Structures are given as structure tokens and as C-alpha cells.
Amino acid sequence: MERTRGPAPRRAVGEETLTTRTTGDYEERSRLHDTFTQMTLSLQEEAVARGSFEVAFPAAAEKMKRAILQLKKVQPCIPPCGIQEASRRFHCRGCYSTVCDLPLDCPVQDVTVGRGDQAMFSCVVGFPLAEEEIAYSWSFAGGGLRTRDASYFRGMPRARGYLVRIRPVQPTHRGTFSCMILHDQRPLARLYFFLNVTGPPPRGETELQVQFREVLRWAPRDAEMIEPWRPSLGELLALPEALTLGNLAVLAAVIGLASAAATVLVWAFFRWYLSGD
């Protein structure tokens, strides 16, 4: 069944505009749409064979009139999005039909879920769908993106049906989920859900982080009792980095001062001793 968003040639009889309200009327209007197409082709063939539309038109017009009169009154389009076959209008004077002038892409819905909880997305629209040949296709744009750009989305082969659950929710799930509703492989609507993950990490992870911080702050109880290392001169000289030029110069200066001090002390002692005699 073909769905058009603009004018297309159709066979008509009166001037009234009709549509449907329920899923059953959805099927009926779909059949009527196909009948319009077939009727137009048959009318053209018969007109070519008889040489005039005036001869072929009356029987076709009467048949189509009976089909149109069985339809219910027009149903208004249900915003904000979707190709709504159930609201198709047949414009008899212009010989064409139209569907709601609404975009295929629906607005993004925001969903906020705490980390570790469950997220649920329902791919449901407000207008009626056919009972058969309805399929759902899911995709995901990660990295925290809130977008409707198809180039960012990747398919989710394991997601099937109109309802999808994610549990437990993790920060990696933050992003936009998209659901495409198809009828007979033709898109009817595309829904978007932006998942925002909030809240603290799970309890187990929190406990692990607390233990890690305690290890970083840990110190031995007997740390005050540890005596500092006081190496001897021999131990210092035994170190590989001890015998540098700077250290040797300092060591020579210390030895020279010590010798001079010892000489002065010995001289002062003998002078004191001799002065006493």
C-alpha cells in the first residue's frame, strides 16, 4: 500500500472529504486507497479501449461512490508526528488523497533514571496502527548525545517489540534511544528517548572507594617509635655517592680545622703548665 504526503492522481465522485477513526477503519481506508489506484488504472485502460472517458466513467464512478459512502466522518490528525494512514483524506474534486502534514520524527522525550535502576521505553503513538505487519526497529546514540541525527545512531539487534527495558542502568547508557515504527517495511513514525543517568554509584562500588581512601590515609601505629638512622663516619664514607669532589673538599677542611684546634689546645696546655712552674 502506498502512502503519499502530497497530491497524487485518484478517481473521485463527489466533493466530500472522508476518513476513519479506528484500527478497523484503518484497514478499510487502506483498501480504499488501493481501490482508488486500481480504479484509475482500469479507467484509463477502458477509456483508451473505447476512445472516451465519458463511456468508461459512469460505472467506475458509481462503484467508487458506494465505497466512499461506507466510510465514517473525518478524524483529525493527532500531533505531533507520524504518517497517519487512518486519517487519510480523499479529495474527490481534485482526484487525490492526502495524509496529515506532520513530520516523521517525533520530539525527543527526556527520561531520567537513577544509576542501577531500570529504564523502560515504550514505542507507542497516539494514532491507530494496522493490526498486522507492524515492526519496530531500535537504535542508540551513546556518549551522552541528545540528538535526532541519524548518522550518530547504531542498531540494537537484540531490541525487539514496542517495549524495551534496560537494567541495571549504568553511565554508559546515557544517550538517545530511537524507535522506528514500520508497517509493511514502510516507516510510520520515529520516536526518540534521551536517557539521563543520575545518582551515586552502587553500594558495592561505594564501599570499595571508601576502603581505598582509608588505605591511602593509613599509617603504622608505632611510627613514633621508629628511631632515625644515625650513620657513623665509616658508614657515610662507604656509600658510593660519598666520595665526590665536593665532599672530599669539605672533609679536608674539617680535618684541617680539627688539627688546628688540637694544636692550639696542646700549645695552650703546655704554656699553662710551664707558667705554673
mmCIF file of C-alpha atoms in Angstrom:
data_model
loop_
_atom_site.group_PDB
_atom_site.id
_atom_site.type_symbol
_atom_site.label_atom_id
_atom_site.label_comp_id
_atom_site.label_asym_id
_atom_site.label_seq_id
_atom_site.Cartn_x
_atom_site.Cartn_y
_atom_site.Cartn_z
ATOM 1 C CA MET A 1 0.000 0.000 0.000
ATOM 2 C CA GLU A 2 1.452 3.323 -1.000
ATOM 3 C CA ARG A 3 1.414 6.319 1.324
ATOM 4 C CA THR A 4 1.807 9.770 -0.124
ATOM 5 C CA ARG A 5 2.207 13.095 1.654
ATOM 6 C CA GLY A 6 1.291 15.232 -1.351
ATOM 7 C CA PRO A 7 -1.274 15.206 -4.096
ATOM 8 C CA ALA A 8 -1.493 12.112 -6.264
ATOM 9 C CA PRO A 9 -3.929 11.270 -9.056
ATOM 10 C CA ARG A 10 -7.053 9.487 -7.769
ATOM 11 C CA ARG A 11 -10.501 8.735 -9.182
ATOM 12 C CA ALA A 12 -13.303 10.633 -7.409
ATOM 13 C CA VAL A 13 -17.056 11.137 -7.482
ATOM 14 C CA GLY A 14 -18.317 13.755 -5.030
ATOM 15 C CA GLU A 15 -16.857 16.667 -3.118
ATOM 16 C CA GLU A 16 -16.908 15.310 0.434
ATOM 17 C CA THR A 17 -13.733 14.520 2.432
ATOM 18 C CA LEU A 18 -13.788 11.317 4.481
ATOM 19 C CA THR A 19 -11.513 9.299 6.803
ATOM 20 C CA THR A 20 -11.706 6.788 9.694
ATOM 21 C CA ARG A 21 -11.453 6.563 13.488
ATOM 22 C CA THR A 22 -10.496 3.035 14.495
ATOM 23 C CA THR A 23 -7.988 0.349 13.567
ATOM 24 C CA GLY A 24 -10.700 -1.410 11.568
ATOM 25 C CA ASP A 25 -11.273 1.797 9.601
ATOM 26 C CA TYR A 26 -7.510 1.912 9.080
ATOM 27 C CA GLU A 27 -7.728 -1.333 7.125
ATOM 28 C CA GLU A 28 -10.791 -0.104 5.237
ATOM 29 C CA ARG A 29 -9.154 3.139 4.169
ATOM 30 C CA SER A 30 -6.046 1.273 3.090
ATOM 31 C CA ARG A 31 -8.151 -0.938 0.866
ATOM 32 C CA LEU A 32 -9.978 2.128 -0.468
ATOM 33 C CA HIS A 33 -6.652 3.770 -1.237
ATOM 34 C CA ASP A 34 -5.617 0.714 -3.252
ATOM 35 C CA THR A 35 -9.031 0.672 -4.911
ATOM 36 C CA PHE A 36 -8.568 4.294 -5.982
ATOM 37 C CA THR A 37 -5.263 3.402 -7.588
ATOM 38 C CA GLN A 38 -6.641 0.332 -9.342
ATOM 39 C CA MET A 39 -9.749 2.213 -10.412
ATOM 40 C CA THR A 40 -7.682 4.962 -12.002
ATOM 41 C CA LEU A 41 -5.629 2.473 -13.979
ATOM 42 C CA SER A 42 -8.691 0.477 -15.068
ATOM 43 C CA LEU A 43 -10.479 3.674 -16.089
ATOM 44 C CA GLN A 44 -7.544 4.785 -18.180
ATOM 45 C CA GLU A 45 -7.310 1.397 -19.896
ATOM 46 C CA GLU A 46 -11.045 1.278 -20.591
ATOM 47 C CA ALA A 47 -11.040 4.861 -21.881
ATOM 48 C CA VAL A 48 -8.203 4.063 -24.255
ATOM 49 C CA ALA A 49 -10.032 0.943 -25.462
ATOM 50 C CA ARG A 50 -13.366 2.775 -26.018
ATOM 51 C CA GLY A 51 -11.839 6.030 -27.091
ATOM 52 C CA SER A 52 -13.554 8.210 -24.444
ATOM 53 C CA PHE A 53 -13.714 8.706 -20.658
ATOM 54 C CA GLU A 54 -17.400 9.587 -20.965
ATOM 55 C CA VAL A 55 -18.194 5.980 -21.790
ATOM 56 C CA ALA A 56 -15.980 4.393 -19.106
ATOM 57 C CA PHE A 57 -16.635 6.832 -16.258
ATOM 58 C CA PRO A 58 -20.273 6.203 -15.086
ATOM 59 C CA ALA A 59 -19.803 2.579 -13.920
ATOM 60 C CA ALA A 60 -16.499 3.332 -12.208
ATOM 61 C CA ALA A 61 -17.901 6.426 -10.519
ATOM 62 C CA GLU A 62 -20.883 4.553 -9.120
ATOM 63 C CA LYS A 63 -18.689 1.780 -7.720
ATOM 64 C CA MET A 64 -16.353 4.234 -6.005
ATOM 65 C CA LYS A 65 -19.252 6.271 -4.634
ATOM 66 C CA ARG A 66 -20.644 3.223 -2.841
ATOM 67 C CA ALA A 67 -17.227 2.532 -1.271
ATOM 68 C CA ILE A 68 -16.791 6.139 -0.086
ATOM 69 C CA LEU A 69 -20.247 6.355 1.480
ATOM 70 C CA GLN A 70 -19.389 3.447 3.779
ATOM 71 C CA LEU A 71 -16.618 5.445 5.486
ATOM 72 C CA LYS A 72 -17.079 7.352 8.729
ATOM 73 C CA LYS A 73 -16.525 11.053 9.256
ATOM 74 C CA VAL A 74 -13.074 12.567 9.120
ATOM 75 C CA GLN A 75 -10.727 12.057 12.064
ATOM 76 C CA PRO A 76 -8.419 14.983 12.851
ATOM 77 C CA CYS A 77 -4.664 14.449 12.703
ATOM 78 C CA ILE A 78 -3.105 13.605 16.047
ATOM 79 C CA PRO A 79 0.060 15.648 16.679
ATOM 80 C CA PRO A 80 2.967 15.840 16.954
ATOM 81 C CA CYS A 81 4.278 13.376 14.376
ATOM 82 C CA GLY A 82 3.722 10.325 12.222
ATOM 83 C CA ILE A 83 2.281 9.267 8.887
ATOM 84 C CA GLN A 84 -1.299 8.571 9.908
ATOM 85 C CA GLU A 85 -2.948 6.397 7.307
ATOM 86 C CA ALA A 86 -6.109 6.232 9.411
ATOM 87 C CA SER A 87 -6.585 9.973 8.822
ATOM 88 C CA ARG A 88 -6.129 9.865 5.063
ATOM 89 C CA ARG A 89 -8.456 12.275 3.284
ATOM 90 C CA PHE A 90 -9.858 11.667 -0.203
ATOM 91 C CA HIS A 91 -10.356 14.940 -2.057
ATOM 92 C CA CYS A 92 -12.859 13.968 -4.680
ATOM 93 C CA ARG A 93 -12.963 17.207 -6.669
ATOM 94 C CA GLY A 94 -9.180 17.243 -7.151
ATOM 95 C CA CYS A 95 -8.887 13.468 -7.593
ATOM 96 C CA TYR A 96 -6.156 12.988 -4.962
ATOM 97 C CA SER A 97 -5.703 11.937 -1.332
ATOM 98 C CA THR A 98 -3.526 13.309 1.461
ATOM 99 C CA VAL A 99 -2.335 12.290 4.915
ATOM 100 C CA CYS A 100 -1.549 14.503 7.906
ATOM 101 C CA ASP A 101 1.080 17.138 7.254
ATOM 102 C CA LEU A 102 3.186 16.064 10.239
ATOM 103 C CA PRO A 103 6.895 15.159 10.409
ATOM 104 C CA LEU A 104 8.065 11.562 10.570
ATOM 105 C CA ASP A 105 10.396 12.341 13.518
ATOM 106 C CA CYS A 106 8.771 12.890 16.914
ATOM 107 C CA PRO A 107 10.190 15.256 19.565
ATOM 108 C CA VAL A 108 12.809 13.873 21.969
ATOM 109 C CA GLN A 109 11.354 12.618 25.253
ATOM 110 C CA ASP A 110 13.528 13.012 28.382
ATOM 111 C CA VAL A 111 13.835 10.021 30.714
ATOM 112 C CA THR A 112 15.760 10.339 34.000
ATOM 113 C CA VAL A 113 16.744 7.150 35.839
ATOM 114 C CA GLY A 114 18.998 6.577 38.845
ATOM 115 C CA ARG A 115 22.136 4.557 38.383
ATOM 116 C CA GLY A 116 21.483 0.868 38.996
ATOM 117 C CA ASP A 117 17.718 1.192 38.434
ATOM 118 C CA GLN A 118 15.587 0.164 35.431
ATOM 119 C CA ALA A 119 14.864 2.271 32.332
ATOM 120 C CA MET A 120 11.850 1.471 30.153
ATOM 121 C CA PHE A 121 10.963 2.908 26.726
ATOM 122 C CA SER A 122 7.530 2.418 25.145
ATOM 123 C CA CYS A 123 7.332 2.907 21.378
ATOM 124 C CA VAL A 124 3.666 3.931 21.275
ATOM 125 C CA VAL A 125 1.912 6.625 19.238
ATOM 126 C CA GLY A 126 -1.473 8.273 19.708
ATOM 127 C CA PHE A 127 -2.924 7.323 16.339
ATOM 128 C CA PRO A 128 -4.233 3.869 15.340
ATOM 129 C CA LEU A 129 -1.997 1.354 13.607
ATOM 130 C CA ALA A 130 -2.747 -1.662 11.470
ATOM 131 C CA GLU A 131 -3.222 -4.951 13.302
ATOM 132 C CA GLU A 132 -0.706 -6.839 11.168
ATOM 133 C CA GLU A 133 2.709 -6.307 9.592
ATOM 134 C CA ILE A 134 3.788 -3.813 12.248
ATOM 135 C CA ALA A 135 7.503 -3.967 13.143
ATOM 136 C CA TYR A 136 9.803 -1.993 15.464
ATOM 137 C CA SER A 137 13.446 -1.104 14.916
ATOM 138 C CA TRP A 138 15.618 0.261 17.769
ATOM 139 C CA SER A 139 18.931 2.142 17.681
ATOM 140 C CA PHE A 140 21.156 4.047 20.121
ATOM 141 C CA ALA A 141 23.368 7.157 20.049
ATOM 142 C CA GLY A 142 25.747 6.952 23.005
ATOM 143 C CA GLY A 143 28.259 9.289 24.552
ATOM 144 C CA GLY A 144 25.595 11.362 26.289
ATOM 145 C CA LEU A 145 24.290 12.775 22.979
ATOM 146 C CA ARG A 146 20.796 14.241 22.813
ATOM 147 C CA THR A 147 20.164 14.159 19.074
ATOM 148 C CA ARG A 148 17.890 13.132 16.207
ATOM 149 C CA ASP A 149 20.703 12.986 13.651
ATOM 150 C CA ALA A 150 20.558 9.504 12.092
ATOM 151 C CA SER A 151 24.341 9.429 11.493
ATOM 152 C CA TYR A 152 25.001 9.066 15.245
ATOM 153 C CA PHE A 153 22.750 6.034 15.773
ATOM 154 C CA ARG A 154 23.762 2.377 15.789
ATOM 155 C CA GLY A 155 21.326 -0.523 15.548
ATOM 156 C CA MET A 156 20.251 -2.616 18.557
ATOM 157 C CA PRO A 157 19.636 -6.097 17.080
ATOM 158 C CA ARG A 158 18.576 -7.601 20.421
ATOM 159 C CA ALA A 159 15.846 -4.985 20.991
ATOM 160 C CA ARG A 160 12.513 -6.206 19.606
ATOM 161 C CA GLY A 161 8.914 -5.182 20.022
ATOM 162 C CA TYR A 162 7.416 -1.904 21.150
ATOM 163 C CA LEU A 163 8.782 -2.138 24.719
ATOM 164 C CA VAL A 164 12.458 -2.077 25.721
ATOM 165 C CA ARG A 165 13.922 -2.355 29.241
ATOM 166 C CA ILE A 166 17.474 -1.642 30.404
ATOM 167 C CA ARG A 167 18.587 -2.901 33.804
ATOM 168 C CA PRO A 168 20.673 -2.083 35.664
ATOM 169 C CA VAL A 169 21.240 1.355 34.155
ATOM 170 C CA GLN A 170 24.883 2.455 34.000
ATOM 171 C CA PRO A 171 26.515 5.779 32.967
ATOM 172 C CA THR A 172 27.428 4.198 29.612
ATOM 173 C CA HIS A 173 23.689 4.053 28.793
ATOM 174 C CA ARG A 174 23.409 7.855 28.851
ATOM 175 C CA GLY A 175 22.358 8.973 25.370
ATOM 176 C CA THR A 176 19.454 8.885 22.903
ATOM 177 C CA PHE A 177 17.428 5.779 22.062
ATOM 178 C CA SER A 178 15.384 5.745 18.839
ATOM 179 C CA CYS A 179 12.448 3.565 17.811
ATOM 180 C CA MET A 180 11.154 3.292 14.246
ATOM 181 C CA ILE A 181 7.584 2.022 13.690
ATOM 182 C CA LEU A 182 7.143 0.314 10.333
ATOM 183 C CA HIS A 183 4.140 -1.083 8.521
ATOM 184 C CA ASP A 184 4.926 -3.432 5.674
ATOM 185 C CA GLN A 185 8.542 -2.150 5.804
ATOM 186 C CA ARG A 186 7.400 1.470 5.386
ATOM 187 C CA PRO A 187 8.172 3.940 8.222
ATOM 188 C CA LEU A 188 5.217 5.459 10.059
ATOM 189 C CA ALA A 189 6.926 7.304 12.935
ATOM 190 C CA ARG A 190 10.311 7.655 14.614
ATOM 191 C CA LEU A 191 10.378 8.190 18.387
ATOM 192 C CA TYR A 192 13.330 9.402 20.479
ATOM 193 C CA PHE A 193 14.140 8.948 24.188
ATOM 194 C CA PHE A 194 17.054 10.717 25.886
ATOM 195 C CA LEU A 195 18.211 8.736 28.926
ATOM 196 C CA ASN A 196 19.881 10.760 31.671
ATOM 197 C CA VAL A 197 21.568 8.665 34.389
ATOM 198 C CA THR A 198 21.795 10.252 37.843
ATOM 199 C CA GLY A 199 22.573 9.344 41.430
ATOM 200 C CA PRO A 200 25.530 7.836 43.304
ATOM 201 C CA PRO A 201 27.260 4.616 42.230
ATOM 202 C CA PRO A 202 26.003 1.257 43.549
ATOM 203 C CA ARG A 203 26.618 0.373 47.203
ATOM 204 C CA GLY A 204 29.334 -2.166 46.454
ATOM 205 C CA GLU A 205 31.342 0.302 44.416
ATOM 206 C CA THR A 206 30.899 2.988 47.085
ATOM 207 C CA GLU A 207 32.230 0.657 49.788
ATOM 208 C CA LEU A 208 35.234 -0.186 47.617
ATOM 209 C CA GLN A 209 36.031 3.512 47.158
ATOM 210 C CA VAL A 210 35.780 4.109 50.929
ATOM 211 C CA GLN A 211 38.200 1.264 51.613
ATOM 212 C CA PHE A 212 40.601 2.609 49.016
ATOM 213 C CA ARG A 213 40.601 6.069 50.630
ATOM 214 C CA GLU A 214 41.219 4.500 54.047
ATOM 215 C CA VAL A 215 44.252 2.669 52.671
ATOM 216 C CA LEU A 216 45.638 5.939 51.304
ATOM 217 C CA ARG A 217 45.237 7.601 54.715
ATOM 218 C CA TRP A 218 46.613 4.615 56.659
ATOM 219 C CA ALA A 219 49.838 4.976 58.771
ATOM 220 C CA PRO A 220 51.512 2.473 61.224
ATOM 221 C CA ARG A 221 50.508 2.909 64.868
ATOM 222 C CA ASP A 222 54.138 2.611 66.082
ATOM 223 C CA ALA A 223 55.517 5.146 63.621
ATOM 224 C CA GLU A 224 56.654 7.440 66.509
ATOM 225 C CA MET A 225 58.874 4.724 67.942
ATOM 226 C CA ILE A 226 60.957 4.270 64.829
ATOM 227 C CA GLU A 227 64.431 5.724 65.554
ATOM 228 C CA PRO A 228 66.108 7.852 62.882
ATOM 229 C CA TRP A 229 69.202 6.465 61.190
ATOM 230 C CA ARG A 230 72.417 7.971 62.542
ATOM 231 C CA PRO A 231 75.214 6.551 60.427
ATOM 232 C CA SER A 232 78.836 6.625 61.538
ATOM 233 C CA LEU A 233 81.603 8.326 59.579
ATOM 234 C CA GLY A 234 82.737 4.993 58.238
ATOM 235 C CA GLU A 235 79.201 4.161 57.010
ATOM 236 C CA LEU A 236 78.909 7.531 55.307
ATOM 237 C CA LEU A 237 82.296 7.094 53.600
ATOM 238 C CA ALA A 238 81.261 3.613 52.454
ATOM 239 C CA LEU A 239 78.319 4.988 50.444
ATOM 240 C CA PRO A 240 79.003 5.126 46.660
ATOM 241 C CA GLU A 241 77.906 8.774 46.428
ATOM 242 C CA ALA A 242 80.051 9.882 49.397
ATOM 243 C CA LEU A 243 83.480 10.310 47.687
ATOM 244 C CA THR A 244 82.643 13.226 45.407
ATOM 245 C CA LEU A 245 84.985 16.188 44.905
ATOM 246 C CA GLY A 246 82.753 18.483 46.951
ATOM 247 C CA ASN A 247 82.516 16.007 49.812
ATOM 248 C CA LEU A 248 86.311 15.430 49.757
ATOM 249 C CA ALA A 249 86.952 19.187 49.932
ATOM 250 C CA VAL A 250 84.579 19.532 52.876
ATOM 251 C CA LEU A 251 86.175 16.537 54.576
ATOM 252 C CA ALA A 252 89.690 18.024 54.112
ATOM 253 C CA ALA A 253 88.560 21.357 55.530
ATOM 254 C CA VAL A 254 87.031 19.647 58.577
ATOM 255 C CA ILE A 255 90.217 17.619 59.168
ATOM 256 C CA GLY A 256 92.361 20.777 58.841
ATOM 257 C CA LEU A 257 90.235 22.691 61.319
ATOM 258 C CA ALA A 258 90.286 19.795 63.730
ATOM 259 C CA SER A 259 94.090 19.578 63.511
ATOM 260 C CA ALA A 260 94.496 23.316 64.019
ATOM 261 C CA ALA A 261 92.172 23.249 67.017
ATOM 262 C CA ALA A 262 94.034 20.314 68.523
ATOM 263 C CA THR A 263 97.391 22.125 68.041
ATOM 264 C CA VAL A 264 96.116 25.272 69.718
ATOM 265 C CA LEU A 265 94.763 23.277 72.666
ATOM 266 C CA VAL A 266 98.080 21.410 73.150
ATOM 267 C CA TRP A 267 100.076 24.636 72.948
ATOM 268 C CA ALA A 268 97.768 26.370 75.450
ATOM 269 C CA PHE A 269 98.044 23.428 77.842
ATOM 270 C CA PHE A 270 101.860 23.372 77.816
ATOM 271 C CA ARG A 271 102.027 27.150 78.234
ATOM 272 C CA TRP A 272 99.772 26.964 81.255
ATOM 273 C CA TYR A 273 101.755 24.106 82.689
ATOM 274 C CA LEU A 274 105.133 25.798 82.288
ATOM 275 C CA SER A 275 103.886 29.084 83.633
ATOM 276 C CA GLY A 276 102.946 27.325 86.839
ATOM 277 C CA ASP A 277 106.478 26.117 87.445
#
